[in-house]
Every structure is written in C-alpha cells, then in structure tokens.
Coordinates of C-alpha atoms in Angstrom, one line a residue:
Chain A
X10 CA 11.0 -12.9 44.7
X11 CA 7.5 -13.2 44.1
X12 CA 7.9 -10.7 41.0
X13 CA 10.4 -12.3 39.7
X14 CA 8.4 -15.5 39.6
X15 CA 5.8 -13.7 38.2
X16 CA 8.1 -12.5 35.1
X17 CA 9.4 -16.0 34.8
X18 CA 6.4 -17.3 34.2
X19 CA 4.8 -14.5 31.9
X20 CA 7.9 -15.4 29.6
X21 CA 7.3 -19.0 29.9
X22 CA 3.2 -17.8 28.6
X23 CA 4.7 -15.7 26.2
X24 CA 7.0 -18.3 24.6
X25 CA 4.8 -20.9 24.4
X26 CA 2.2 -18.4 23.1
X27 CA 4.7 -18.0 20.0
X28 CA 5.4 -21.3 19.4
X29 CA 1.2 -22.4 19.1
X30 CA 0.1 -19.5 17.3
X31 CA -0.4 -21.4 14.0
X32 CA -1.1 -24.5 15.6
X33 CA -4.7 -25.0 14.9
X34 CA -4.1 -23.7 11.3
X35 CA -1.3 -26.7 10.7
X36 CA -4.0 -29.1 12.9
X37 CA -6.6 -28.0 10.5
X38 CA -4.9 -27.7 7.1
X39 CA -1.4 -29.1 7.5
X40 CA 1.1 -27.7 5.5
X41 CA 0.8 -29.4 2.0
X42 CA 0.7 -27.5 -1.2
X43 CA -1.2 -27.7 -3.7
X44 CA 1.5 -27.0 -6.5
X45 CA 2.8 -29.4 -9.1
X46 CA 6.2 -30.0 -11.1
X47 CA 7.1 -31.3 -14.6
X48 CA 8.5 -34.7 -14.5
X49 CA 12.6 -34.3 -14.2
X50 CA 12.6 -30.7 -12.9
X51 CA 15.1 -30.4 -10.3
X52 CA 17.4 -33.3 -12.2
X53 CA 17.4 -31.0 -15.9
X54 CA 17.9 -27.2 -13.5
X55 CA 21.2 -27.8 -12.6
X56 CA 22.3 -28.1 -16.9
X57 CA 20.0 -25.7 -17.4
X58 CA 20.9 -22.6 -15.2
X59 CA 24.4 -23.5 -16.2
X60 CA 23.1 -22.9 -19.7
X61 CA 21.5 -19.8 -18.8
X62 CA 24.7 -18.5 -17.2
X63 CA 27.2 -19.1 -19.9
X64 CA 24.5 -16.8 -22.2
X65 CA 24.2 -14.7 -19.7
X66 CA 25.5 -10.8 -20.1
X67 CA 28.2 -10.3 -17.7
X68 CA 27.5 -7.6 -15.3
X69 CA 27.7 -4.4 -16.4
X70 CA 27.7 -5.5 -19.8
X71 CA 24.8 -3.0 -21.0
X72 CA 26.5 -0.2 -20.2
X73 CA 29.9 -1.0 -22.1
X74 CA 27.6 -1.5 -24.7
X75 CA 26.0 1.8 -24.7
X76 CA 29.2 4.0 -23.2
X77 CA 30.0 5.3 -26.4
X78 CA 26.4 6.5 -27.5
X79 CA 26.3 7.6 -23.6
X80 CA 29.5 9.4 -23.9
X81 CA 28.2 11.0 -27.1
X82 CA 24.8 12.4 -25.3
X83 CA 26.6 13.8 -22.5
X84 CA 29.4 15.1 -24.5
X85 CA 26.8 16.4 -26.5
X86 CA 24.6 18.1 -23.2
X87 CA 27.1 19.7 -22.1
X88 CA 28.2 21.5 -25.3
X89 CA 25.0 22.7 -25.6
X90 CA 24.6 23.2 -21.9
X91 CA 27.6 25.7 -22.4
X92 CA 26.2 27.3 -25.7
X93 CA 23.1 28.6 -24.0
X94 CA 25.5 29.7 -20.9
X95 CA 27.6 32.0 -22.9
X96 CA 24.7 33.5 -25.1
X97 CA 22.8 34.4 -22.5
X98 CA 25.5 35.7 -20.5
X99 CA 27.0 37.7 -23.3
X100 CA 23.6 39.2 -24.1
X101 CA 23.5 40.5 -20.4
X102 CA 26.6 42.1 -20.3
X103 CA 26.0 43.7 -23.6
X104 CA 22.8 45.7 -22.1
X105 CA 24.3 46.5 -19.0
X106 CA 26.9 47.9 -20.4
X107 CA 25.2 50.0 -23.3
X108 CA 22.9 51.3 -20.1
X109 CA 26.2 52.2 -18.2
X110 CA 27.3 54.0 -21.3
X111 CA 24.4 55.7 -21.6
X112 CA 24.1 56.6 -17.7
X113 CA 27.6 57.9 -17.9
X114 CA 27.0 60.0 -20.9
X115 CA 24.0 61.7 -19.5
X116 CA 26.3 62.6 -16.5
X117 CA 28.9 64.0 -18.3
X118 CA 26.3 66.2 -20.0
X119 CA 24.7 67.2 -17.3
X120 CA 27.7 68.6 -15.5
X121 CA 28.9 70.3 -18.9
X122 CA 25.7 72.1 -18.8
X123 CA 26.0 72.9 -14.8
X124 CA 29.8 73.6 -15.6
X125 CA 28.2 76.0 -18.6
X126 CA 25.4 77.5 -16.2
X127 CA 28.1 78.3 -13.2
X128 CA 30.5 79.9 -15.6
X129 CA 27.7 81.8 -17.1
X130 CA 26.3 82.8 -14.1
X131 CA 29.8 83.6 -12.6
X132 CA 31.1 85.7 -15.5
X133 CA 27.6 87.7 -15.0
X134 CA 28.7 88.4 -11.6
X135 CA 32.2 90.1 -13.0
X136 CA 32.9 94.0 -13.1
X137 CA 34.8 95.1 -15.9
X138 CA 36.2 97.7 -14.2
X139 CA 36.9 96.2 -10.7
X140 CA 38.9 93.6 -12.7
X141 CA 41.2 96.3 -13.6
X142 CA 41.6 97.6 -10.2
X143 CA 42.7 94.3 -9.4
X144 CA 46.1 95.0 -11.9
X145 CA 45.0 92.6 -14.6
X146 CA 47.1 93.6 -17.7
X147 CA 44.4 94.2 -20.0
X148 CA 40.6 94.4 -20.1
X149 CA 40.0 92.0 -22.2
X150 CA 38.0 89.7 -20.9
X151 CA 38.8 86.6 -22.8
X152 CA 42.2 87.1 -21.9
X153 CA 41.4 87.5 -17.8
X154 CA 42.6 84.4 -16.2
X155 CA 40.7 82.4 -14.2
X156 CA 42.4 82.8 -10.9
X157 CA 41.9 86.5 -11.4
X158 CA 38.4 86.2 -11.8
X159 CA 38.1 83.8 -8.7
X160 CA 39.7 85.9 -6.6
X161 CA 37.9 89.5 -8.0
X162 CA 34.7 87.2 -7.3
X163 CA 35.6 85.9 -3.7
X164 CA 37.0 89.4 -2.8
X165 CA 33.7 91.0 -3.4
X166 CA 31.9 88.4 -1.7
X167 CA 29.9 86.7 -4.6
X168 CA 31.4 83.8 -4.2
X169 CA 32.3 81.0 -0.8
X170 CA 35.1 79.2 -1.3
X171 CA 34.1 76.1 -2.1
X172 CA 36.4 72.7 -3.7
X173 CA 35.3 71.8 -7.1
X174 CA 35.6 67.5 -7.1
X175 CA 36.5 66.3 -10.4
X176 CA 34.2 64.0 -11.9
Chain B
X9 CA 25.3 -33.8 3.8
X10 CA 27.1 -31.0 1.6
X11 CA 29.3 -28.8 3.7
X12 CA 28.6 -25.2 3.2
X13 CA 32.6 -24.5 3.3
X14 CA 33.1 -26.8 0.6
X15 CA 30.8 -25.3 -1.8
X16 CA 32.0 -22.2 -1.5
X17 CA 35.9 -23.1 -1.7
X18 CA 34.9 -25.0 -4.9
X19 CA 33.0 -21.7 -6.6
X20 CA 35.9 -19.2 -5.3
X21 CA 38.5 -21.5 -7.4
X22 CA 38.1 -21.2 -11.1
X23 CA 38.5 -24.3 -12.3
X24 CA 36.2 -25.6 -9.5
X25 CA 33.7 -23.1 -10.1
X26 CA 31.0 -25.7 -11.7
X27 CA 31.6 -28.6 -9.0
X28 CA 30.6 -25.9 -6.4
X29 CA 27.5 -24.7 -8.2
X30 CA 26.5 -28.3 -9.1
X31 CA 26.8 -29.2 -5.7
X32 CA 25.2 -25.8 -4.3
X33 CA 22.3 -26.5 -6.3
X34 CA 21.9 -30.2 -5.1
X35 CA 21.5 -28.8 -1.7
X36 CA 19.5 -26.0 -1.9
X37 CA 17.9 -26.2 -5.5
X38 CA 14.5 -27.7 -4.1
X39 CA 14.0 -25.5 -1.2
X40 CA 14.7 -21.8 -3.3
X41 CA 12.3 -22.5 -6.1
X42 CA 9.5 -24.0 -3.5
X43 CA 10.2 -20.3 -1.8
X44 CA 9.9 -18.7 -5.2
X45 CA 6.7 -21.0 -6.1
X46 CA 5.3 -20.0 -3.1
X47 CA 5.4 -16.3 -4.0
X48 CA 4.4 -16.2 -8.1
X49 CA 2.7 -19.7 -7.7
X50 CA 3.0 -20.3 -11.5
X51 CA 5.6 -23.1 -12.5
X52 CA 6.8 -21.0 -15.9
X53 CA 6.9 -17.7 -13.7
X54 CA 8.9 -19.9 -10.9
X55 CA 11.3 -21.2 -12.9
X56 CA 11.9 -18.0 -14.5
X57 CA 12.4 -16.2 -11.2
X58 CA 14.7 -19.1 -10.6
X59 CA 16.8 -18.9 -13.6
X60 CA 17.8 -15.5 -12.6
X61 CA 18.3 -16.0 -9.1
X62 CA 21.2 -18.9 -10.0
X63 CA 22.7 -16.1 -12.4
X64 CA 22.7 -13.4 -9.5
X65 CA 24.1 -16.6 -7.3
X66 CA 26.7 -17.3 -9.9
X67 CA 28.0 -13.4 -10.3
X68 CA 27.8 -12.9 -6.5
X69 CA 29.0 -16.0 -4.6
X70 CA 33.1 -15.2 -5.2
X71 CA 31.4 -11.6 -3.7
X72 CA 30.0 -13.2 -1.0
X73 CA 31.2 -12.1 2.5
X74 CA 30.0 -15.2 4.8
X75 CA 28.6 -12.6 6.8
X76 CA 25.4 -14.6 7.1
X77 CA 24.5 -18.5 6.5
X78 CA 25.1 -19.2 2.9
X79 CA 21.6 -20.4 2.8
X80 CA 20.0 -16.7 4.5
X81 CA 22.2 -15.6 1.2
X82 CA 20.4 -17.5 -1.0
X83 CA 17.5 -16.8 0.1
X84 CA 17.6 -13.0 0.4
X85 CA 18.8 -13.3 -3.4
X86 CA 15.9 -15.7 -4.4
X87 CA 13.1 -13.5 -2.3
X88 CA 14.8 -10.0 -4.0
X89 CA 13.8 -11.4 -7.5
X90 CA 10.7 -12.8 -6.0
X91 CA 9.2 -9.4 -4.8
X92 CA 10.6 -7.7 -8.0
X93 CA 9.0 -10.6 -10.5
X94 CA 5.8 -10.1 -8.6
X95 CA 6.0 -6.0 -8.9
X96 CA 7.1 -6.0 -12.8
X97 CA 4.3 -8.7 -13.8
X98 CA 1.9 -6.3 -11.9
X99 CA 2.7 -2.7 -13.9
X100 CA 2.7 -5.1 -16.8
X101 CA -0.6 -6.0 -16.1
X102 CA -1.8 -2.2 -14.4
X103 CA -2.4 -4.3 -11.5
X104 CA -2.3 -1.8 -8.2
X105 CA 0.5 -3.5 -6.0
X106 CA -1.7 -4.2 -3.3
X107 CA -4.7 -5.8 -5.1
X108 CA -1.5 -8.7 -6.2
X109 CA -3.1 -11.3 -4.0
X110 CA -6.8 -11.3 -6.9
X111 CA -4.7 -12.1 -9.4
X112 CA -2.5 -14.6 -7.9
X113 CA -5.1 -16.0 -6.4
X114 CA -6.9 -16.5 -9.9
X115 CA -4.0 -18.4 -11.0
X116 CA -4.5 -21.0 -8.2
X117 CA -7.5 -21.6 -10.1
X118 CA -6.2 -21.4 -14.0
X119 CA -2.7 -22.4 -13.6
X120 CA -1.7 -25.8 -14.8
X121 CA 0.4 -27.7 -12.5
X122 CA -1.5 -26.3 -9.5
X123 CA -4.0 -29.4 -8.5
X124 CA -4.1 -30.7 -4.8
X125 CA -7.2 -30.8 -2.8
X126 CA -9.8 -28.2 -1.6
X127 CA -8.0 -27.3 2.0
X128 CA -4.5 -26.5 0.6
X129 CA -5.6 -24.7 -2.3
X130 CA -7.9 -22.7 0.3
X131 CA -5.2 -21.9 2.8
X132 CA -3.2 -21.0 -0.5
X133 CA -5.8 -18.8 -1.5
X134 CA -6.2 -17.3 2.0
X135 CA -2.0 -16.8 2.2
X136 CA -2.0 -14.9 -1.4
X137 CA -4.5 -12.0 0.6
X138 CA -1.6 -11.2 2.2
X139 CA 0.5 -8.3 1.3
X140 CA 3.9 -9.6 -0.3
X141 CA 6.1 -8.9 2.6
X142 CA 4.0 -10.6 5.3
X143 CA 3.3 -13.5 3.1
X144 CA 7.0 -13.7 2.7
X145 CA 7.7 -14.4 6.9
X146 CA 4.5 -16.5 6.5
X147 CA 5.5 -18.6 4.2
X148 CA 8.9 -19.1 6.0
X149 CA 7.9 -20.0 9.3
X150 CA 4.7 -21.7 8.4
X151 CA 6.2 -24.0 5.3
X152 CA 9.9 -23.5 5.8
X153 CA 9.8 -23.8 9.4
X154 CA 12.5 -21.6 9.6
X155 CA 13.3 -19.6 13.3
X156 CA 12.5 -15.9 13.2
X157 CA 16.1 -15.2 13.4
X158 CA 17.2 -16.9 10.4
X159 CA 14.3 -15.1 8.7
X160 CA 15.2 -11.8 9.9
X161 CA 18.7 -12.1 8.3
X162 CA 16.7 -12.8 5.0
X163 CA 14.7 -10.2 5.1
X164 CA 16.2 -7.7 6.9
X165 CA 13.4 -6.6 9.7
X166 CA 13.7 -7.4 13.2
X167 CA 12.8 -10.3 15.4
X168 CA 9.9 -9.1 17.3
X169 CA 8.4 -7.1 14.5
X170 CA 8.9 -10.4 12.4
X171 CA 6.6 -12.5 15.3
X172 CA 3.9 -9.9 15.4
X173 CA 3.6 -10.2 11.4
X174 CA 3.6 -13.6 11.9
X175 CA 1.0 -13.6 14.5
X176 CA -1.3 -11.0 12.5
X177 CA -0.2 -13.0 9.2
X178 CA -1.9 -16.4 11.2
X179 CA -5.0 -14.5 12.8
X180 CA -5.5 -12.9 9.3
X181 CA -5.8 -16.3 7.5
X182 CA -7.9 -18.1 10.0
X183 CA -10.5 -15.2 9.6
X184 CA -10.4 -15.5 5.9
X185 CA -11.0 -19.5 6.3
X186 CA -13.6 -18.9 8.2
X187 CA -15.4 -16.8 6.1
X188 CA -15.0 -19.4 3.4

C-alpha cells in the first residue's frame, strides 16, 4: 500500500514537473514575438494563394512535360545498353571458338601421328614369311589385311589385346 | 467557430471547393504562417513557405484521410515545407545544416518587419540555437501551447521523447539567456 502511494505520488511530481518546466522562462520573457506584418496580410492571403493555385502546375505536371524527351533517353539507353551487350558477347564466342578449333585440330593431329607411329611400329613387328604361314593369299604386303596382321601379331605375342576408342 | 466537417465537405465538392478553402484559411491562416514565421523568421521567406503550403493543402485535402485533426494535417504540411525552405536556403547559401541557427539569428537583426523589444528578440535569438527539429516541438508547446500529443501527430516522434526535447529544448535556452 505504502508503494503504491509512493508511485502515486512520484507521478503526481512527475506531472507537475512537466507542466512548470518552462515556467520561469514564460515568467521571465512571456511569449511575445518580436515579428512584424504588412498592413492587410491575412485579409489579401486568402485571394492571393487562390491566385497562386490557379497558376500553379498540377501535380505531376513536369513529368508529362518531359515523358517524351524521358522516353527518348531511355529508349535511347537501352539501345545502346544492348549494342555493347551483343559486341562484346559476339567477340567472346568468336575466340573461344577459334581456340576450340584450334585445340581440336591439334588433337586430331596428334593421334594421326600416334595412329602413324603404332602402325609403323606395328608393321615393323610383322614377319613376311610367318604371314604366309598364316594362309594369307599372297605376300604382298599392301594387300595383307588388317585382321590378318592383328591376329599374326597377337599370335606371336607382340601385341595384348587391347580396344582402340574412336575419337 | 468553423466546423472542421464542414470545411472539408465544402473542398471535397467541386463546385464548393473555394467556399471550403476560403473558410479553411479564415480559421487556420493566422496560426500556420506564425508556425512558419517562427521557423524562417523572414516575412518574404514566410509567406513564400506559405504560398506553397496552401498549394500542397489545395492538391491534398480531397486526399486527405481524417486520420488525424485536420489542423495536425495542416500543420505537418506547413512544418514539411518549413524544414525543407530552411534546408534549400542553406545549400543555397553553403551554410552547414547545423550552423542554420547564425544565420537566422542574423536575420533577427537585419530583417525588416522584425522590431519588438530586447527580451523577445533575445529569447528569439536563444530559440534559433536550436537544431530545426527541437525548435520545431519548442516552438509548439512554448508559443502554440499545443499538448505533446497533438504535436507528436505533427511531427511524427513519440510522446515521451517529444517532453524530454522539450525539457532539454527549455534548459538549453535558459543557459543561453544566461550567458547573455
């Protein structure tokens, strides 16, 4: 009880507190101003501001104005906006794909050449005369096929079987 | 005395428009421009500020949602062209925002139509030390009288922060008067 008699009064303090916080700056200086008016101010606003009103651009006049020149610069933007997109995008695709040309070319040689070097290599490893035994019908080389020749070669052990991946 | 209502059902009706305007500004004309005054403290500045606040007044009122007091309205509108009067007249002028009250203060001394004695154009001087916004809740409780609810609806900050500016604002002024 005594608490809340307490808070009560603390309010009470509190309210009053507010209330005479500029009290001795009213005592001391009141509340007068030291500002003057033309004579016949408040009687000539109201004609006035309904003056100012009627020459007044409506809202959202400016940019009805402009929208035209606005539409034009954006239009404008983006066209170029769209330009420099595609150039520069067409320029990229250009060089990657010359380099993926190129890369793809180099490949392709490279396993010609392997292709050439296991062939050469391969036809070193060939017997003449073992090819006959095997009942080829001549022993003309060029004319030996190449099964014959894989299977003289993986008979005699110079070769493992091995799958060839086309590339 | 006007009733609020009836202004506004005048302006939302076309042909009424003016009457409600006219009758709008016979109630609350004097009390907005001393408001404005009390923030630009020239007369031309004033009435300029004033001039475009009854523009935004006209546009707006058919917008206006009765949300809030007409007059909180009003005064929201008038204190909004206030605060951005005093901010464009200071990047005019490469004044820093916050050293506003020097200049302002100057005109109290240059400005014609600004007479009255020595102790109000000291606690004018005093008032224009403080920064826009708190000058703005002193003006309005100290000259305006107005409770701190009707002037947090104006300016949009809450009761109890609105007292302690208030408080600060006062204790703030009595220490420049002394120094005087």
């Amino acid at each position: 009880m005594g608490l809340i008699r307490s808070k009560q009064q603390m309010n009470t303090t509190k309210h009053i507190h507010y209330n005479t916080v500029d009290r001795k700056l009213k005592d001391q200086f009141g509340n007068s101003m030291p500002y003057e008016l033309p004579d016949g101010y408040f009687e000539d606003l109201p004609t006035r501001a309904l003056e100012s009103i009627r020459h007044a651009p409506e809202p959202g006049f400016l940019f009805r104005r402009n929208f035209r020149r606005i539409a034009a610069a954006a239009a404008i933007f983006l066209m170029a906006a769209l330009v420099i997109t595609l150039v520069f995008s067409r320029r990229s695709t250009t060089i990657e794909t010359n380099n993926e040309f190129s890369m793809i070319d180099s490949y392709q040689n490279t396993i010609n050449s392997l292709a050439d070097l296991e062939e050469a290599y391969l036809m070193s490893l060939v017997d003449v005369e073992s090819l006959n035994s095997i009942q080829l019908i001549n022993d003309d080389l060029d004319n030996v096929s190449d099964e014959a020749i894989m299977e003289y070669l993986l008979a005699e052990n110079h070769i493992e079987y091995r799958i060839i991946n086309e590339y | 005395m006007i009733d609020d209502r009836k202004i506004l059902q005048l302006s939302n009706e076309t042909h009424s428009r003016e009457e409600g305007f006219s009758l709008l500004l016979k109630k609350y004309q004097q009390r907005l421009y001393w408001h404005i005054r009390r923030m630009v403290i020239d007369h031309e500045d004033a009435d300029d500020v004033m001039q475009n606040t009854l523009i935004k007044v006209w546009s707006g009122i058919g917008k206006f949602r009765q949300d809030s007091q007409l007059y909180t309205w009003l005064y929201r509108v008038a204190t909004n062209e206030a605060l951005s009067f005093i901010k464009k007249a200071q990047r005019t002028r490469s004044v820093p925002y916050e050293d506003g009250g020097t200049e302002l203060s100057n005109l109290i001394d240059n400005s014609p139509l600004v007479s009255g004695d020595e102790i109000s154009r000291k606690l004018q001087k005093a008032v224009l030390m403080l920064p826009a916004k708190q000058r703005l809740v002193f003006n309005m409780k100290y000259f305006d009288e107005m409770k701190y609810k009707e002037i947090s609806a104006v300016v949009g900050t809450s009761v109890g922060a609105l007292k302690a500016s208030y408080h600060l604002a006062v204790k703030k002024i009595e220490k420049q008067l002394l120094l005087d």
